[in-house]
Amino acid sequence: MELLLGLGLGLGRAGGLRAGERSSSALEELATEQEAEESHRQDSVSLLTFILLLTLTILTIWLFKHRRVRFLHETGLAMIYGLIVGVILRYGTPSTSGHDKPFSCSQENRLFTTLLINVSGKFFEYTLKGEISPGKIHNVEQNDMLRKVTFDPEVFFNILLPPIIFHAGYSLKKRHFFRNLGSILAYAFLGTAVSCFIIGNLMYGVVKLMKLVGQLSDKFYYTDCLLFGAIISATDPVTVLAIFNELHADVDLYALLFGESVLNDAVAIVLSSSIVAYQPTGENTHAFDAAAFFKSVGVFLGIFSGSFMMGAVTGVVTALVTKFTKLHCFPLLETALFFLMSWSTFLLAEACGFTGVVAVLFCGITQAHYTYNNLSVESRSRTKQLFEVLHFLAENFIFSYMGLALFTFQKHIFSPIFIIGAFIAIFLGRAAHIYPLSFLLNLGRRHKISWNFQHMMMFAGLRGAMAFALAIRDTATYSHQMMFSTTLLIVFFTVWVVGGGTTPMLSWLNIRVGVDPDQDPPPSNDSFQVLQGDGPDSERRNRTKQESAWLFRLWYSFDHNYLKPILTHSGPPLTTTLPSWCGLIARCLTSPQVYDNQEQLREEDSDFILNDGDLAVTYGDTTITANGSSGSHTVTTSLDGRRTKSSSEEALEHDLGTGDHEVTSRGTRLVFPLEDNA
């Protein structure tokens, strides 16, 4: 009897334990569901915060435009609103009551990005958030809201940067860009490299000074200084360019600044990747090693050329798809394909180890040059507006987040010596970038870069979204955290102070405003003069022809005769440009629209540069042709005295929409030298 009683009591206890476990498990599941619901609510609030910031920014922009206020740009407004919200989130929201308990893993000598923790038989996954110094282990921020509004840096690179960079390439004004192509390439490539190394070496001296006075509490290597130089060399004069566009400032100055900033971003990101790839052999991994240096140079060239090719190939594939399919009958599908192919270029380049910024930039340029011709009228309008809106929202989102990050980022390291040294280094690096290069470029330019242009370019070297995105991408170490905090302050200063001073600076430097974008600069004594009568349009075309970069002129003939007919519905038929034995291929690749339409299709809102012509111009007492040769000229004329053009030349000018029109050609007067024995 006692045995049965004991057995019954034991079974009762076991049943009670199982019931208790089931009850405890149910409570844990309920708590987990509540936490998930709370997390979802906080995610919604954080996204709503940014949407309200953008909405408030848009309304304020309208007010500023209505009142014609130019001392503060929309990006500066977004940063101010971000700062206000950051202060509220930092000091106005309560912290959560939970506390993290540190666990020691003394047996492990390396970091793990993911940990599986066994808690009472249940496994939980934890991911690495970053290193915390021992002095701050009990001051870890417990405000969940601050953590929610702190985005993963990959969000900036994979979601926000692509539309900004693609729009820069897709909206490129080709006429003024290619007229200054040589100067733009020099500023973007050589100038950025010079600026990077000057800033890096000056900051290394600042770091040595900080170590000498005891202001450096952790390691800060020479490669870190060079990386900071590459990051902060990425200019983003969005404020200045917006004011230039609104005031219609000088078109060549606008082209130089815009072209430099577009290519400069691509060079800066590849340069930073090359510096990260610098790994000397031996015990001291931060000493100079010639082999490692040349390897980094090879990495730079390989990444840039590979990214360029990937972007161009994606644009070509999109052009071929839109040409040889009937997608133009379905504008919605056409626009969707265009959007996806353009965005996938960035992700494809990143997945292959290249740089998405370079790839998507040249994809945008290729799409504008080729694919745009194949799109339907609806798709042309939709793609332009779509990427313009995405660019506007993404850019203002980033600047809003900059203001927010000043208070929500939990690893700021502000060093007064480093910050002051950075401002001085940036000023000297920009000066060494602009003035010597401008002097060298003026030796070969017909239209010189004047001193007031150089001063304006020096002043307009703002830092913006790209510098911020590069700095926030890696904040794991002490040096990178200091670099990020300093970059944030530099962006604030340049956007607010330099951007706000753009209009007074234009007035002080006597730079032309209210200029028609199609109007050329006034001629100077050392510039070419086309001898003609009443043809202002012809004058503009011939000035463009003279001043366009020689590299572009060499490439343009091949592009017009072969690439455009293959990839688009415009250009001369391939049957007239390819050899006769390629007739079958020419007929297959040439679009039927080329044969059907007398009027060649052309891009509606882009300015193009003519190929080499042979109009006679004079420079002093010398008569010079458009290709640069001088002396007497042989010109084929018709019986009524008019010059006769070849069929390929007529097709080229007709395709570009800049050929001689009946009205203007009657007013054109060409002057040819007379032979002595005539």
Coordinates of C-alpha atoms in Angstrom, one line a residue, residues 183-548:
S183 CA 40.2 68.7 -68.2
I184 CA 37.5 66.7 -66.4
L185 CA 39.6 63.5 -66.6
A186 CA 42.7 65.3 -65.3
Y187 CA 40.8 66.7 -62.3
A188 CA 39.0 63.5 -61.5
F189 CA 41.9 61.0 -61.8
L190 CA 45.2 62.8 -61.3
G191 CA 43.7 65.5 -59.1
T192 CA 42.0 63.0 -56.8
A193 CA 45.2 61.0 -56.4
V194 CA 47.2 64.1 -55.6
S195 CA 44.6 65.2 -53.1
C196 CA 44.5 61.8 -51.5
F197 CA 48.2 61.5 -50.9
I198 CA 48.7 65.1 -49.8
I199 CA 45.8 64.8 -47.2
G200 CA 47.0 61.3 -46.2
N201 CA 50.6 62.5 -45.5
L202 CA 49.5 65.7 -43.7
M203 CA 47.2 63.7 -41.5
Y204 CA 50.0 61.2 -40.7
G205 CA 51.9 64.2 -39.3
V206 CA 48.8 65.2 -37.3
V207 CA 48.6 61.7 -35.9
K208 CA 52.3 61.8 -34.9
L209 CA 51.5 65.1 -33.2
M210 CA 48.6 63.6 -31.3
K211 CA 50.8 60.7 -30.2
L212 CA 53.4 63.2 -29.0
V213 CA 51.0 65.2 -26.9
G214 CA 49.2 62.1 -25.5
Q215 CA 45.9 62.5 -27.4
L216 CA 46.1 59.2 -29.3
S217 CA 44.7 56.3 -27.2
D218 CA 44.9 53.5 -29.8
K219 CA 46.6 52.5 -33.0
F220 CA 46.5 54.8 -36.1
Y221 CA 48.5 53.6 -39.0
Y222 CA 49.8 55.4 -42.1
T223 CA 47.5 53.3 -44.3
D224 CA 44.6 54.6 -42.2
C225 CA 45.6 58.2 -43.0
L226 CA 45.8 57.4 -46.7
L227 CA 42.3 55.8 -46.5
F228 CA 41.0 59.0 -44.8
G229 CA 42.6 60.9 -47.7
A230 CA 40.8 58.8 -50.3
I231 CA 37.5 59.0 -48.4
I232 CA 37.6 62.8 -47.9
S233 CA 38.7 63.4 -51.5
A234 CA 35.3 62.4 -52.8
T235 CA 33.7 65.8 -53.6
D236 CA 30.0 66.3 -53.9
P237 CA 29.2 69.9 -54.7
V238 CA 25.4 69.2 -54.9
T239 CA 24.6 72.5 -53.2
V240 CA 26.9 74.5 -55.5
L241 CA 25.6 72.8 -58.7
A242 CA 22.0 73.3 -57.7
I243 CA 22.6 77.0 -57.3
F244 CA 24.5 77.1 -60.6
N245 CA 21.6 75.4 -62.3
E246 CA 19.1 77.8 -60.7
L247 CA 21.1 80.9 -61.5
H248 CA 22.2 79.6 -65.0
A249 CA 25.9 80.1 -64.2
D250 CA 28.6 79.7 -66.8
V251 CA 28.1 76.4 -68.6
D252 CA 31.8 75.5 -68.8
L253 CA 32.3 76.0 -65.1
Y254 CA 29.2 73.9 -64.4
A255 CA 30.5 71.2 -66.7
L256 CA 34.0 71.1 -65.0
L257 CA 32.5 70.9 -61.5
F258 CA 29.8 68.4 -62.4
G259 CA 32.1 66.2 -64.5
E260 CA 34.8 66.2 -61.8
S261 CA 32.3 65.3 -59.0
V262 CA 30.8 62.5 -61.1
L263 CA 34.1 60.8 -61.9
N264 CA 35.7 61.8 -58.7
D265 CA 33.3 59.6 -56.7
A266 CA 34.2 56.6 -58.8
V267 CA 37.9 57.2 -58.4
A268 CA 37.7 57.8 -54.7
I269 CA 35.9 54.5 -54.0
V270 CA 38.3 52.5 -56.1
L271 CA 41.2 54.3 -54.5
S272 CA 40.0 53.4 -51.1
S273 CA 39.5 49.8 -52.1
S274 CA 43.1 49.7 -53.4
I275 CA 44.4 51.2 -50.1
V276 CA 42.5 48.5 -48.1
A277 CA 44.1 45.9 -50.4
Y278 CA 47.6 47.1 -49.5
Q279 CA 49.1 44.2 -47.5
P280 CA 52.9 44.1 -47.2
T281 CA 54.6 40.8 -46.6
G282 CA 56.5 40.3 -43.3
E283 CA 55.8 41.0 -39.7
N284 CA 55.1 44.7 -40.0
T285 CA 52.0 44.8 -42.1
H286 CA 51.9 48.6 -42.2
A287 CA 55.4 49.3 -43.5
F288 CA 56.1 50.4 -47.1
D289 CA 56.5 47.5 -49.5
A290 CA 57.2 48.1 -53.2
A291 CA 55.6 44.9 -54.3
A292 CA 52.5 45.6 -52.2
F293 CA 52.3 49.1 -53.6
F294 CA 52.4 48.0 -57.2
K295 CA 49.9 45.3 -56.4
S296 CA 47.5 48.0 -55.0
V297 CA 48.1 50.0 -58.2
G298 CA 47.2 46.9 -60.2
V299 CA 44.1 46.4 -58.0
F300 CA 43.0 50.0 -58.8
L301 CA 43.4 49.6 -62.5
G302 CA 41.8 46.2 -62.5
I303 CA 38.8 47.2 -60.4
F304 CA 38.2 50.4 -62.3
S305 CA 38.5 48.9 -65.8
G306 CA 36.5 45.8 -64.8
S307 CA 33.7 47.9 -63.3
F308 CA 33.7 50.2 -66.4
M309 CA 33.4 47.2 -68.7
M310 CA 30.6 45.7 -66.7
G311 CA 28.6 48.9 -66.7
A312 CA 29.1 49.4 -70.4
V313 CA 28.3 45.8 -71.3
T314 CA 25.1 45.9 -69.2
G315 CA 24.0 49.1 -71.0
V316 CA 24.8 47.5 -74.4
V317 CA 22.8 44.4 -73.5
T318 CA 19.8 46.6 -72.5
A319 CA 20.1 48.5 -75.8
L320 CA 20.1 45.3 -77.8
V321 CA 17.1 43.9 -75.9
T322 CA 15.1 47.0 -76.4
K323 CA 16.0 47.2 -80.1
F324 CA 15.3 43.7 -81.2
T325 CA 12.1 43.1 -79.2
K326 CA 8.7 44.7 -79.3
L327 CA 8.9 46.0 -75.8
H328 CA 8.2 49.5 -77.0
C329 CA 4.6 48.4 -77.5
F330 CA 4.4 47.9 -73.8
P331 CA 5.9 51.0 -72.1
L332 CA 5.3 49.7 -68.6
L333 CA 7.3 46.5 -69.2
E334 CA 9.9 48.5 -71.1
T335 CA 10.4 50.9 -68.1
A336 CA 10.4 48.1 -65.6
L337 CA 13.1 46.2 -67.6
F338 CA 15.2 49.4 -67.9
F339 CA 15.0 50.0 -64.2
L340 CA 15.9 46.5 -63.2
M341 CA 18.8 46.2 -65.6
S342 CA 20.2 49.5 -64.5
W343 CA 20.0 48.6 -60.8
S344 CA 21.3 45.1 -61.2
T345 CA 24.5 46.5 -62.7
F346 CA 25.5 47.8 -59.3
L347 CA 24.7 44.6 -57.5
L348 CA 26.4 42.4 -60.2
A349 CA 29.6 44.5 -60.0
E350 CA 29.7 44.2 -56.2
A351 CA 29.0 40.5 -56.3
C352 CA 31.9 40.0 -58.8
G353 CA 34.3 41.9 -56.6
F354 CA 34.3 45.1 -58.6
T355 CA 32.9 48.5 -57.7
G356 CA 29.2 49.1 -58.2
V357 CA 29.5 52.9 -58.2
V358 CA 31.8 52.9 -61.3
A359 CA 29.7 50.2 -63.0
V360 CA 26.3 52.0 -62.5
L361 CA 27.8 55.4 -63.5
F362 CA 29.0 54.1 -66.9
C363 CA 25.9 52.1 -67.3
G364 CA 23.9 55.3 -66.9
I365 CA 26.1 57.0 -69.6
T366 CA 25.7 54.0 -71.9
Q367 CA 21.9 53.9 -71.4
A368 CA 21.6 57.6 -72.2
H369 CA 23.7 57.3 -75.3
Y370 CA 22.2 54.1 -76.8
T371 CA 19.2 52.6 -75.0
Y372 CA 17.4 56.0 -74.7
N373 CA 17.1 56.0 -78.5
N374 CA 15.2 52.7 -78.5
L375 CA 12.6 53.6 -75.9
S376 CA 9.1 54.6 -76.6
V377 CA 8.1 58.2 -75.9
E378 CA 6.3 57.2 -72.7
S379 CA 9.3 55.2 -71.5
R380 CA 11.7 58.0 -72.1
S381 CA 9.6 60.4 -70.0
R382 CA 9.1 57.7 -67.3
T383 CA 12.7 56.7 -66.9
K384 CA 13.9 60.3 -66.7
Q385 CA 11.3 61.2 -64.1
L386 CA 11.7 57.9 -62.2
F387 CA 15.4 58.2 -61.6
E388 CA 15.1 62.0 -60.9
V389 CA 12.6 61.3 -58.1
L390 CA 14.7 58.4 -56.7
H391 CA 17.8 60.5 -56.8
F392 CA 16.1 63.4 -55.0
L393 CA 14.7 61.1 -52.3
A394 CA 17.8 59.0 -51.8
E395 CA 20.1 62.1 -51.6
N396 CA 17.9 63.9 -49.0
F397 CA 17.5 60.7 -47.1
I398 CA 21.2 60.3 -46.7
F399 CA 21.7 64.0 -45.6
S400 CA 18.8 63.5 -43.1
Y401 CA 20.6 60.5 -41.8
M402 CA 23.8 62.4 -41.4
G403 CA 22.1 64.8 -39.1
L404 CA 20.6 61.9 -37.2
A405 CA 23.8 60.0 -37.0
L406 CA 25.5 62.9 -35.1
F407 CA 23.5 61.9 -32.0
T408 CA 22.4 58.3 -32.7
F409 CA 25.8 56.8 -33.6
Q410 CA 27.2 55.3 -30.5
K411 CA 30.9 55.2 -31.2
H412 CA 31.8 58.8 -32.0
I413 CA 35.4 59.8 -31.3
F414 CA 36.0 63.6 -31.6
S415 CA 39.6 64.8 -31.4
P416 CA 40.1 68.6 -31.8
I417 CA 43.6 68.2 -33.1
F418 CA 42.6 65.7 -35.7
I419 CA 39.5 67.7 -36.8
I420 CA 41.5 71.0 -37.2
G421 CA 44.3 69.1 -39.0
A422 CA 41.8 67.6 -41.3
F423 CA 40.3 71.0 -42.3
I424 CA 43.8 72.4 -43.0
A425 CA 44.8 69.2 -45.0
I426 CA 41.6 69.4 -47.1
F427 CA 42.2 73.0 -47.9
L428 CA 45.8 72.4 -49.0
G429 CA 45.0 69.2 -50.8
R430 CA 42.3 71.0 -52.8
A431 CA 44.6 73.9 -53.6
A432 CA 47.3 71.5 -54.8
H433 CA 44.6 69.7 -56.8
I434 CA 43.1 72.7 -58.6
Y435 CA 45.8 75.4 -59.3
P436 CA 48.7 73.3 -60.6
L437 CA 46.5 71.2 -62.8
S438 CA 44.7 74.2 -64.2
F439 CA 48.0 75.8 -65.1
L440 CA 49.1 72.6 -67.0
L441 CA 45.7 72.2 -68.6
N442 CA 45.7 75.9 -69.8
L443 CA 48.9 75.2 -71.8
G444 CA 46.8 73.0 -74.1
R445 CA 43.3 74.5 -73.9
R446 CA 42.0 77.0 -76.4
H447 CA 39.5 78.3 -74.0
K448 CA 41.5 78.9 -70.8
I449 CA 40.3 78.1 -67.3
S450 CA 40.4 81.6 -65.9
W451 CA 41.5 82.5 -62.4
N452 CA 38.0 83.2 -61.2
F453 CA 36.9 79.8 -62.4
Q454 CA 39.8 78.2 -60.5
H455 CA 39.0 80.1 -57.3
M456 CA 35.3 79.0 -57.6
M457 CA 36.4 75.3 -58.2
M458 CA 38.6 75.6 -55.1
F459 CA 35.8 77.0 -53.1
A460 CA 33.2 74.5 -54.3
G461 CA 35.0 71.4 -53.2
L462 CA 32.2 70.2 -50.9
R463 CA 32.0 66.8 -49.3
G464 CA 28.8 64.9 -49.2
A465 CA 27.0 61.6 -49.6
M466 CA 29.9 59.6 -51.0
A467 CA 32.4 60.6 -48.3
F468 CA 29.8 59.8 -45.7
A469 CA 28.9 56.4 -47.2
L470 CA 32.6 55.5 -47.5
A471 CA 33.3 56.5 -43.9
I472 CA 30.4 54.7 -42.3
R473 CA 31.0 51.5 -44.2
D474 CA 33.7 50.4 -41.7
T475 CA 33.6 51.8 -38.1
A476 CA 35.0 48.8 -36.3
T477 CA 38.3 50.2 -35.1
Y478 CA 39.4 53.3 -33.2
S479 CA 40.9 55.0 -36.2
H480 CA 37.9 54.4 -38.4
Q481 CA 35.5 55.7 -35.8
M482 CA 37.6 58.9 -35.5
M483 CA 37.6 59.2 -39.3
F484 CA 33.9 58.8 -39.5
S485 CA 33.2 61.5 -36.8
T486 CA 35.5 63.9 -38.5
T487 CA 34.0 63.3 -41.9
L488 CA 30.6 64.0 -40.5
L489 CA 31.7 67.4 -39.2
I490 CA 33.4 68.2 -42.5
V491 CA 30.3 67.5 -44.4
F492 CA 28.2 69.7 -42.1
F493 CA 30.6 72.6 -42.4
T494 CA 31.0 72.4 -46.2
V495 CA 27.3 72.1 -46.9
W496 CA 26.2 74.8 -44.5
V497 CA 29.1 77.4 -44.8
V498 CA 30.5 76.8 -48.3
G499 CA 27.1 76.0 -49.8
G500 CA 25.5 79.0 -48.2
G501 CA 28.4 81.3 -49.5
T502 CA 28.1 80.2 -53.2
T503 CA 25.9 83.1 -54.3
P504 CA 28.1 85.8 -52.8
M505 CA 31.2 84.1 -54.1
L506 CA 29.8 84.1 -57.6
S507 CA 29.1 87.8 -57.4
W508 CA 32.6 88.5 -55.8
L509 CA 34.4 86.5 -58.6
N510 CA 32.3 88.2 -61.3
I511 CA 31.2 84.9 -62.8
R512 CA 28.5 85.1 -65.4
V513 CA 25.0 84.1 -64.4
G514 CA 21.7 84.0 -66.3
V515 CA 23.5 82.3 -69.2
D516 CA 21.6 80.2 -71.8
P517 CA 22.9 76.6 -71.5
D518 CA 23.4 76.6 -75.3
Q519 CA 25.3 79.8 -75.3
D520 CA 29.1 79.6 -75.6
P521 CA 31.5 81.8 -73.7
P522 CA 32.4 85.2 -75.1
P523 CA 35.4 85.0 -77.4
S524 CA 38.7 86.2 -76.2
N525 CA 41.8 87.3 -78.1
D526 CA 43.4 83.9 -77.9
S527 CA 40.4 81.8 -78.9
F528 CA 39.3 80.6 -82.3
Q529 CA 36.9 82.7 -84.4
V530 CA 34.7 81.1 -87.0
L531 CA 34.2 83.5 -89.9
Q532 CA 30.5 83.4 -90.8
G533 CA 27.5 85.6 -91.3
D534 CA 24.0 85.4 -89.8
G535 CA 24.3 81.8 -88.4
P536 CA 24.5 81.8 -84.6
D537 CA 23.4 78.1 -84.5
S538 CA 26.2 77.3 -87.0
E539 CA 28.7 79.3 -84.9
R540 CA 27.7 77.3 -81.8
R541 CA 28.1 74.0 -83.6
N542 CA 31.5 74.9 -84.9
R543 CA 32.8 76.2 -81.6
T544 CA 31.7 72.9 -80.1
K545 CA 33.4 71.1 -82.9
Q546 CA 36.7 73.0 -82.3
E547 CA 36.7 72.8 -78.5
S548 CA 35.6 69.2 -78.0

